[in-house]
PDB file of C-alpha atoms in Angstrom:
ATOM      1  CA  LYS A  18       5.844  -7.410  18.736  1.00  0.00           C
ATOM      2  CA  ALA A  19       6.889  -4.191  17.140  1.00  0.00           C
ATOM      3  CA  GLY A  20       6.040  -2.833  14.251  1.00  0.00           C
ATOM      4  CA  VAL A  21       7.776  -1.530  11.046  1.00  0.00           C
ATOM      5  CA  THR A  22       9.792   1.164  11.838  1.00  0.00           C
ATOM      6  CA  GLN A  23      11.202   3.302   9.005  1.00  0.00           C
ATOM      7  CA  THR A  24      14.298   6.555   9.561  1.00  0.00           C
ATOM      8  CA  PRO A  25      13.858   9.584   9.181  1.00  0.00           C
ATOM      9  CA  ARG A  26       9.985  10.275   8.592  1.00  0.00           C
ATOM     10  CA  TYR A  27      10.835  13.456   7.204  1.00  0.00           C
ATOM     11  CA  LEU A  28      13.716  14.588   5.221  1.00  0.00           C
ATOM     12  CA  ILE A  29      14.271  17.776   2.799  1.00  0.00           C
ATOM     13  CA  LYS A  30      17.171  17.354   0.515  1.00  0.00           C
ATOM     14  CA  THR A  31      17.514  19.957  -2.697  1.00  0.00           C
ATOM     15  CA  ARG A  32      17.533  18.664  -6.559  1.00  0.00           C
ATOM     16  CA  GLY A  33      20.937  16.887  -7.633  1.00  0.00           C
ATOM     17  CA  GLN A  34      21.350  15.449  -4.042  1.00  0.00           C
ATOM     18  CA  GLN A  35      21.257  12.262  -2.938  1.00  0.00           C
ATOM     19  CA  VAL A  36      19.666  10.785  -0.378  1.00  0.00           C
ATOM     20  CA  THR A  37      19.226   7.184   1.625  1.00  0.00           C
ATOM     21  CA  LEU A  38      15.721   6.275   3.395  1.00  0.00           C
ATOM     22  CA  SER A  39      15.751   2.961   6.002  1.00  0.00           C
ATOM     23  CA  CYS A  40      13.526  -0.127   6.591  1.00  0.00           C
ATOM     24  CA  SER A  41      13.860  -1.996   9.786  1.00  0.00           C
ATOM     25  CA  PRO A  42      10.945  -5.142   9.167  1.00  0.00           C
ATOM     26  CA  ILE A  43       9.113  -6.418  12.187  1.00  0.00           C
ATOM     27  CA  SER A  44      11.002  -9.116  13.778  1.00  0.00           C
ATOM     28  CA  GLY A  45      10.814 -12.340  11.868  1.00  0.00           C
ATOM     29  CA  HIS A  46       9.578 -10.650   8.390  1.00  0.00           C
ATOM     30  CA  ARG A  47      12.751 -11.566   5.563  1.00  0.00           C
ATOM     31  CA  SER A  48      11.124 -10.169   2.955  1.00  0.00           C
ATOM     32  CA  VAL A  49      11.015  -5.872   2.747  1.00  0.00           C
ATOM     33  CA  SER A  50       9.167  -4.185   0.113  1.00  0.00           C
ATOM     34  CA  TRP A  51       9.272  -0.256  -0.862  1.00  0.00           C
ATOM     35  CA  TYR A  52       6.348   2.063  -2.234  1.00  0.00           C
ATOM     36  CA  GLN A  53       6.247   5.706  -3.633  1.00  0.00           C
ATOM     37  CA  GLN A  54       3.755   7.419  -2.723  1.00  0.00           C
ATOM     38  CA  THR A  55       2.106  10.908  -4.655  1.00  0.00           C
ATOM     39  CA  PRO A  56      -0.273  12.608  -5.193  1.00  0.00           C
ATOM     40  CA  GLY A  57      -0.446  12.292  -8.839  1.00  0.00           C
ATOM     41  CA  GLN A  58       0.776   8.943  -9.150  1.00  0.00           C
ATOM     42  CA  GLY A  59      -0.527   7.268  -6.805  1.00  0.00           C
ATOM     43  CA  LEU A  60       0.980   4.420  -5.100  1.00  0.00           C
ATOM     44  CA  GLN A  61       3.762   2.240  -7.207  1.00  0.00           C
ATOM     45  CA  PHE A  62       5.771  -0.551  -6.132  1.00  0.00           C
ATOM     46  CA  LEU A  63       9.220   0.332  -6.246  1.00  0.00           C
ATOM     47  CA  PHE A  64      10.951  -2.935  -5.385  1.00  0.00           C
ATOM     48  CA  GLU A  65      10.802  -6.177  -3.383  1.00  0.00           C
ATOM     49  CA  TYR A  66      14.294  -7.453  -1.213  1.00  0.00           C
ATOM     50  CA  PHE A  67      14.377 -11.000   0.809  1.00  0.00           C
ATOM     51  CA  SER A  68      17.510 -12.863   1.506  1.00  0.00           C
ATOM     52  CA  GLU A  69      19.529  -9.535   0.626  1.00  0.00           C
ATOM     53  CA  THR A  70      18.575 -10.453  -3.109  1.00  0.00           C
ATOM     54  CA  GLN A  71      16.346  -8.245  -5.420  1.00  0.00           C
ATOM     55  CA  ARG A  72      13.162  -9.909  -6.174  1.00  0.00           C
ATOM     56  CA  ASN A  73      11.375  -8.068  -7.885  1.00  0.00           C
ATOM     57  CA  LYS A  74      11.167  -4.698  -9.328  1.00  0.00           C
ATOM     58  CA  GLY A  75       8.811  -1.879 -10.270  1.00  0.00           C
ATOM     59  CA  ASN A  76       8.806   0.989 -13.508  1.00  0.00           C
ATOM     60  CA  PHE A  77      11.436   3.230 -11.550  1.00  0.00           C
ATOM     61  CA  PRO A  78      14.569   4.642 -13.037  1.00  0.00           C
ATOM     62  CA  GLY A  79      17.709   3.355 -11.921  1.00  0.00           C
ATOM     63  CA  ARG A  80      17.913   6.772  -9.460  1.00  0.00           C
ATOM     64  CA  PHE A  81      16.075   4.176  -7.504  1.00  0.00           C
ATOM     65  CA  SER A  82      18.388   1.292  -5.932  1.00  0.00           C
ATOM     66  CA  GLY A  83      17.806   0.061  -2.745  1.00  0.00           C
ATOM     67  CA  ARG A  84      19.691  -2.810  -0.514  1.00  0.00           C
ATOM     68  CA  GLN A  85      18.475  -5.351   2.239  1.00  0.00           C
ATOM     69  CA  PHE A  86      21.580  -6.327   5.068  1.00  0.00           C
ATOM     70  CA  SER A  87      21.822  -9.730   6.790  1.00  0.00           C
ATOM     71  CA  ASN A  88      19.950  -9.125   9.445  1.00  0.00           C
ATOM     72  CA  SER A  89      16.937  -7.828   6.935  1.00  0.00           C
ATOM     73  CA  ARG A  90      17.090  -4.798   6.985  1.00  0.00           C
ATOM     74  CA  SER A  91      16.718  -2.815   3.964  1.00  0.00           C
ATOM     75  CA  GLU A  92      17.268   1.113   2.675  1.00  0.00           C
ATOM     76  CA  MET A  93      16.688   2.768  -0.224  1.00  0.00           C
ATOM     77  CA  ASN A  94      18.954   5.650  -2.265  1.00  0.00           C
ATOM     78  CA  VAL A  95      17.746   7.909  -4.357  1.00  0.00           C
ATOM     79  CA  SER A  96      20.611   9.864  -6.559  1.00  0.00           C
ATOM     80  CA  THR A  97      20.348  13.057  -8.422  1.00  0.00           C
ATOM     81  CA  LEU A  98      16.803  13.885  -6.866  1.00  0.00           C
ATOM     82  CA  GLU A  99      14.251  15.092  -8.792  1.00  0.00           C
ATOM     83  CA  LEU A 100      10.957  17.398  -7.402  1.00  0.00           C
ATOM     84  CA  GLY A 101       9.234  14.766  -8.795  1.00  0.00           C
ATOM     85  CA  ASP A 102      10.802  12.442  -6.084  1.00  0.00           C
ATOM     86  CA  SER A 103       9.105  14.579  -3.805  1.00  0.00           C
ATOM     87  CA  ALA A 104       6.880  11.677  -2.256  1.00  0.00           C
ATOM     88  CA  LEU A 105       5.826   9.556   0.679  1.00  0.00           C
ATOM     89  CA  TYR A 106       7.946   6.658   0.770  1.00  0.00           C
ATOM     90  CA  LEU A 107       6.412   3.651   2.824  1.00  0.00           C
ATOM     91  CA  CYS A 108       8.026   0.387   3.365  1.00  0.00           C
ATOM     92  CA  ALA A 109       5.870  -3.550   4.025  1.00  0.00           C
ATOM     93  CA  SER A 110       7.536  -6.277   5.701  1.00  0.00           C
ATOM     94  CA  SER A 111       5.920  -9.677   5.727  1.00  0.00           C
ATOM     95  CA  PRO A 112       7.345 -12.635   6.594  1.00  0.00           C
ATOM     96  CA  VAL A 113       8.376 -15.082   3.252  1.00  0.00           C
ATOM     97  CA  ALA A 114       8.882 -13.793  -0.338  1.00  0.00           C
ATOM     98  CA  SER A 115       6.740 -13.800  -3.655  1.00  0.00           C
ATOM     99  CA  GLY A 116       6.780 -16.769  -4.811  1.00  0.00           C
ATOM    100  CA  THR A 117       7.778 -19.196  -2.499  1.00  0.00           C
ATOM    101  CA  SER A 118       4.592 -20.550  -1.073  1.00  0.00           C
ATOM    102  CA  THR A 119       1.348 -20.463  -2.400  1.00  0.00           C
ATOM    103  CA  PHE A 120       0.493 -19.186   1.085  1.00  0.00           C
ATOM    104  CA  TYR A 121      -0.986 -15.813   1.524  1.00  0.00           C
ATOM    105  CA  ASN A 122       1.369 -13.620   3.887  1.00  0.00           C
ATOM    106  CA  GLU A 123       0.443 -10.739   4.628  1.00  0.00           C
ATOM    107  CA  GLN A 124       2.180  -7.304   4.080  1.00  0.00           C
ATOM    108  CA  PHE A 125       2.251  -5.247   7.110  1.00  0.00           C
ATOM    109  CA  PHE A 126       3.157  -1.200   6.423  1.00  0.00           C
ATOM    110  CA  GLY A 127       5.312   1.423   8.058  1.00  0.00           C
ATOM    111  CA  PRO A 128       4.455   5.203   8.745  1.00  0.00           C
ATOM    112  CA  GLY A 129       6.332   6.205   5.766  1.00  0.00           C
ATOM    113  CA  THR A 130       9.171   8.593   5.405  1.00  0.00           C
ATOM    114  CA  ARG A 131       7.682  11.930   3.960  1.00  0.00           C
ATOM    115  CA  LEU A 132      10.485  13.148   1.260  1.00  0.00           C
ATOM    116  CA  THR A 133      10.243  16.602   0.146  1.00  0.00           C
ATOM    117  CA  VAL A 134      12.922  17.876  -2.662  1.00  0.00           C
ATOM    118  CA  LEU A 135      13.425  21.913  -3.590  1.00  0.00           C
TER     119      LEU A 135
ATOM    120  CA  ALA B  10      -1.009  -7.020 -16.238  1.00  0.00           C
ATOM    121  CA  GLN B  11      -3.041  -5.675 -13.567  1.00  0.00           C
ATOM    122  CA  SER B  12      -4.956  -2.522 -13.009  1.00  0.00           C
ATOM    123  CA  VAL B  13      -7.630  -0.700 -10.186  1.00  0.00           C
ATOM    124  CA  THR B  14      -9.554   2.028 -10.717  1.00  0.00           C
ATOM    125  CA  GLN B  15     -11.267   3.466  -7.838  1.00  0.00           C
ATOM    126  CA  LEU B  16     -14.553   4.727  -9.605  1.00  0.00           C
ATOM    127  CA  ASP B  17     -14.826   8.254  -6.946  1.00  0.00           C
ATOM    128  CA  SER B  18     -12.099  10.513  -5.515  1.00  0.00           C
ATOM    129  CA  GLN B  19     -13.782  11.816  -3.005  1.00  0.00           C
ATOM    130  CA  VAL B  20     -17.210  10.830  -1.195  1.00  0.00           C
ATOM    131  CA  PRO B  21     -18.293  12.893   0.984  1.00  0.00           C
ATOM    132  CA  VAL B  22     -20.865  11.189   3.965  1.00  0.00           C
ATOM    133  CA  PHE B  23     -23.237  12.298   6.641  1.00  0.00           C
ATOM    134  CA  GLU B  24     -22.063  10.732   9.749  1.00  0.00           C
ATOM    135  CA  GLU B  25     -24.313   8.010  11.078  1.00  0.00           C
ATOM    136  CA  ALA B  26     -25.466   7.278   7.244  1.00  0.00           C
ATOM    137  CA  PRO B  27     -24.204   4.425   5.360  1.00  0.00           C
ATOM    138  CA  VAL B  28     -21.746   4.328   2.388  1.00  0.00           C
ATOM    139  CA  GLU B  29     -19.848   2.381  -0.302  1.00  0.00           C
ATOM    140  CA  LEU B  30     -16.766   3.210  -2.033  1.00  0.00           C
ATOM    141  CA  ARG B  31     -16.392   1.930  -5.577  1.00  0.00           C
ATOM    142  CA  CYS B  32     -13.283  -0.316  -6.992  1.00  0.00           C
ATOM    143  CA  ASN B  33     -12.972  -2.149  -9.954  1.00  0.00           C
ATOM    144  CA  TYR B  34      -9.908  -4.493 -11.335  1.00  0.00           C
ATOM    145  CA  SER B  35      -8.266  -5.908 -14.663  1.00  0.00           C
ATOM    146  CA  SER B  36      -5.972  -8.963 -14.075  1.00  0.00           C
ATOM    147  CA  SER B  37      -5.619 -12.208 -16.768  1.00  0.00           C
ATOM    148  CA  VAL B  38      -4.677 -13.806 -13.866  1.00  0.00           C
ATOM    149  CA  SER B  39      -6.046 -15.415 -10.071  1.00  0.00           C
ATOM    150  CA  VAL B  40      -5.562 -12.423  -7.588  1.00  0.00           C
ATOM    151  CA  TYR B  41      -6.226 -11.565  -3.416  1.00  0.00           C
ATOM    152  CA  LEU B  42      -7.880  -8.051  -3.077  1.00  0.00           C
ATOM    153  CA  PHE B  43      -7.399  -5.871  -0.505  1.00  0.00           C
ATOM    154  CA  TRP B  44      -8.743  -2.758   0.563  1.00  0.00           C
ATOM    155  CA  TYR B  45      -6.716  -0.340   3.180  1.00  0.00           C
ATOM    156  CA  VAL B  46      -7.175   2.623   4.904  1.00  0.00           C
ATOM    157  CA  GLN B  47      -4.654   5.514   5.848  1.00  0.00           C
ATOM    158  CA  TYR B  48      -5.304   8.225   8.170  1.00  0.00           C
ATOM    159  CA  PRO B  49      -3.237  11.006   7.507  1.00  0.00           C
ATOM    160  CA  ASN B  50       0.477  11.302   8.170  1.00  0.00           C
ATOM    161  CA  GLN B  51      -0.016   7.336   8.346  1.00  0.00           C
ATOM    162  CA  GLY B  52       0.918   4.181   6.651  1.00  0.00           C
ATOM    163  CA  LEU B  53      -1.666   2.037   5.391  1.00  0.00           C
ATOM    164  CA  GLN B  54      -3.519  -0.436   7.629  1.00  0.00           C
ATOM    165  CA  LEU B  55      -5.203  -3.714   5.940  1.00  0.00           C
ATOM    166  CA  LEU B  56      -8.563  -2.888   6.499  1.00  0.00           C
ATOM    167  CA  LEU B  57     -10.057  -6.280   4.580  1.00  0.00           C
ATOM    168  CA  LYS B  58      -9.004  -8.763   2.072  1.00  0.00           C
ATOM    169  CA  TYR B  59     -10.448 -11.456  -0.564  1.00  0.00           C
ATOM    170  CA  LEU B  60      -8.290 -14.561  -0.845  1.00  0.00           C
ATOM    171  CA  SER B  61     -10.958 -17.245  -1.379  1.00  0.00           C
ATOM    172  CA  GLY B  62     -14.348 -18.553   0.023  1.00  0.00           C
ATOM    173  CA  SER B  63     -17.358 -16.227   0.481  1.00  0.00           C
ATOM    174  CA  THR B  64     -17.109 -13.483  -2.043  1.00  0.00           C
ATOM    175  CA  LEU B  65     -18.685 -11.254   1.172  1.00  0.00           C
ATOM    176  CA  VAL B  66     -15.242 -10.619   3.680  1.00  0.00           C
ATOM    177  CA  LYS B  67     -15.641  -8.943   7.009  1.00  0.00           C
ATOM    178  CA  GLY B  68     -13.405  -6.642   8.172  1.00  0.00           C
ATOM    179  CA  ILE B  69     -12.295  -4.078  10.837  1.00  0.00           C
ATOM    180  CA  ASN B  70     -13.779  -1.284  11.653  1.00  0.00           C
ATOM    181  CA  GLY B  71     -17.325  -2.145  10.503  1.00  0.00           C
ATOM    182  CA  PHE B  72     -16.075  -2.413   7.028  1.00  0.00           C
ATOM    183  CA  GLU B  73     -17.367  -5.020   4.861  1.00  0.00           C
ATOM    184  CA  ALA B  74     -16.403  -6.105   1.721  1.00  0.00           C
ATOM    185  CA  GLU B  75     -18.078  -8.317  -1.506  1.00  0.00           C
ATOM    186  CA  PHE B  76     -15.992  -9.631  -4.352  1.00  0.00           C
ATOM    187  CA  ASN B  77     -18.328 -10.375  -7.248  1.00  0.00           C
ATOM    188  CA  LYS B  78     -16.177 -12.071 -10.171  1.00  0.00           C
ATOM    189  CA  SER B  79     -18.411 -11.408 -12.826  1.00  0.00           C
ATOM    190  CA  GLN B  80     -18.537  -7.576 -12.760  1.00  0.00           C
ATOM    191  CA  THR B  81     -14.588  -7.942 -11.901  1.00  0.00           C
ATOM    192  CA  SER B  82     -15.737  -5.675  -9.178  1.00  0.00           C
ATOM    193  CA  PHE B  83     -14.422  -5.450  -5.087  1.00  0.00           C
ATOM    194  CA  HIS B  84     -16.198  -2.508  -3.783  1.00  0.00           C
ATOM    195  CA  LEU B  85     -16.011  -1.192   0.169  1.00  0.00           C
ATOM    196  CA  ARG B  86     -18.986  -1.000   2.228  1.00  0.00           C
ATOM    197  CA  LYS B  87     -19.976   0.327   6.232  1.00  0.00           C
ATOM    198  CA  PRO B  88     -23.567   0.505   7.376  1.00  0.00           C
ATOM    199  CA  SER B  89     -23.043   3.552   9.585  1.00  0.00           C
ATOM    200  CA  VAL B  90     -20.245   5.817   9.154  1.00  0.00           C
ATOM    201  CA  HIS B  91     -18.773   8.010  12.662  1.00  0.00           C
ATOM    202  CA  ILE B  92     -16.656  10.671  12.222  1.00  0.00           C
ATOM    203  CA  SER B  93     -13.240   8.578  12.627  1.00  0.00           C
ATOM    204  CA  ASP B  94     -13.495   6.443   9.474  1.00  0.00           C
ATOM    205  CA  THR B  95     -12.851  10.351   7.715  1.00  0.00           C
ATOM    206  CA  ALA B  96      -9.312   8.898   5.918  1.00  0.00           C
ATOM    207  CA  GLU B  97      -7.986   7.859   2.538  1.00  0.00           C
ATOM    208  CA  TYR B  98      -9.162   4.564   1.011  1.00  0.00           C
ATOM    209  CA  PHE B  99      -7.424   2.493  -1.384  1.00  0.00           C
ATOM    210  CA  CYS B 100      -8.088  -1.038  -3.466  1.00  0.00           C
ATOM    211  CA  ALA B 101      -5.530  -3.368  -4.013  1.00  0.00           C
ATOM    212  CA  VAL B 102      -4.920  -6.488  -5.613  1.00  0.00           C
ATOM    213  CA  ARG B 103      -1.845  -9.057  -6.032  1.00  0.00           C
ATOM    214  CA  ASP B 104      -1.043 -11.741  -8.076  1.00  0.00           C
ATOM    215  CA  ILE B 105      -2.143 -14.965  -6.128  1.00  0.00           C
ATOM    216  CA  GLN B 106       1.123 -17.065  -7.924  1.00  0.00           C
ATOM    217  CA  GLY B 107       3.100 -14.376  -8.412  1.00  0.00           C
ATOM    218  CA  ALA B 108       5.258 -10.948  -7.352  1.00  0.00           C
ATOM    219  CA  GLN B 109       4.281 -10.082  -3.873  1.00  0.00           C
ATOM    220  CA  LYS B 110       4.394  -6.314  -5.006  1.00  0.00           C
ATOM    221  CA  LEU B 111       0.488  -5.088  -5.114  1.00  0.00           C
ATOM    222  CA  VAL B 112      -1.081  -2.984  -7.424  1.00  0.00           C
ATOM    223  CA  PHE B 113      -3.248   0.375  -5.785  1.00  0.00           C
ATOM    224  CA  GLY B 114      -6.293   2.272  -6.818  1.00  0.00           C
ATOM    225  CA  GLN B 115      -5.741   5.984  -6.955  1.00  0.00           C
ATOM    226  CA  GLY B 116      -7.627   6.599  -3.993  1.00  0.00           C
ATOM    227  CA  THR B 117     -10.862   7.803  -2.070  1.00  0.00           C
ATOM    228  CA  ARG B 118     -10.947  10.618   0.071  1.00  0.00           C
ATOM    229  CA  LEU B 119     -14.095   9.881   2.444  1.00  0.00           C
ATOM    230  CA  THR B 120     -14.826  12.685   4.202  1.00  0.00           C
ATOM    231  CA  ILE B 121     -17.592  12.387   7.187  1.00  0.00           C
ATOM    232  CA  ASN B 122     -19.700  15.537   7.767  1.00  0.00           C
ATOM    233  CA  PRO B 123     -21.196  15.730  11.101  1.00  0.00           C
TER     234      PRO B 123
END
């Protein structure tokens, strides 16, 4: 089975622009979560999507948004980029959504998209 | 709310020596516990996890961790490290019942010297 794929792997943008990152989960997985990794703040949860619906959201401003398509692929968008948005954005997929099962479901991470804002 | 503290930001070790990476957590609810490894320019790979049962859990690459409920700790150990273990290691917790989201520690950079 192919793993989680993220495109593009590297991206350079300037302040004020917007950016869209893409994540394709493992085949059969329906939950996709996004994380931001920065040297200062570490790894922080952005949001989780399941069946095209946002299930959970982290503490990020409204400039950060996402969506999920019927094939479970997900995109995240950051508008009006700031220098502090420079980070590695990681996507993780899981078979089911949080709160839908008492059994543990592992999250599998993609390689990430490294966004640099100049 | 949950929080995770990794007590050492950097740990240098000589090859074939033992290593322990420390992790303490705080949570008002029952949690799952994890250790992830991140190699340069890569995503996160799960090393091991504690869900329930035996407090000593074994993972990949010869790593193991012990869950200590009274001390709210989940320290990672390896008896003999290899150059290829050089990476960043993250301890994480996740609410058993609630959100899928992982709460991570700040990471420990493990450097193996020959």
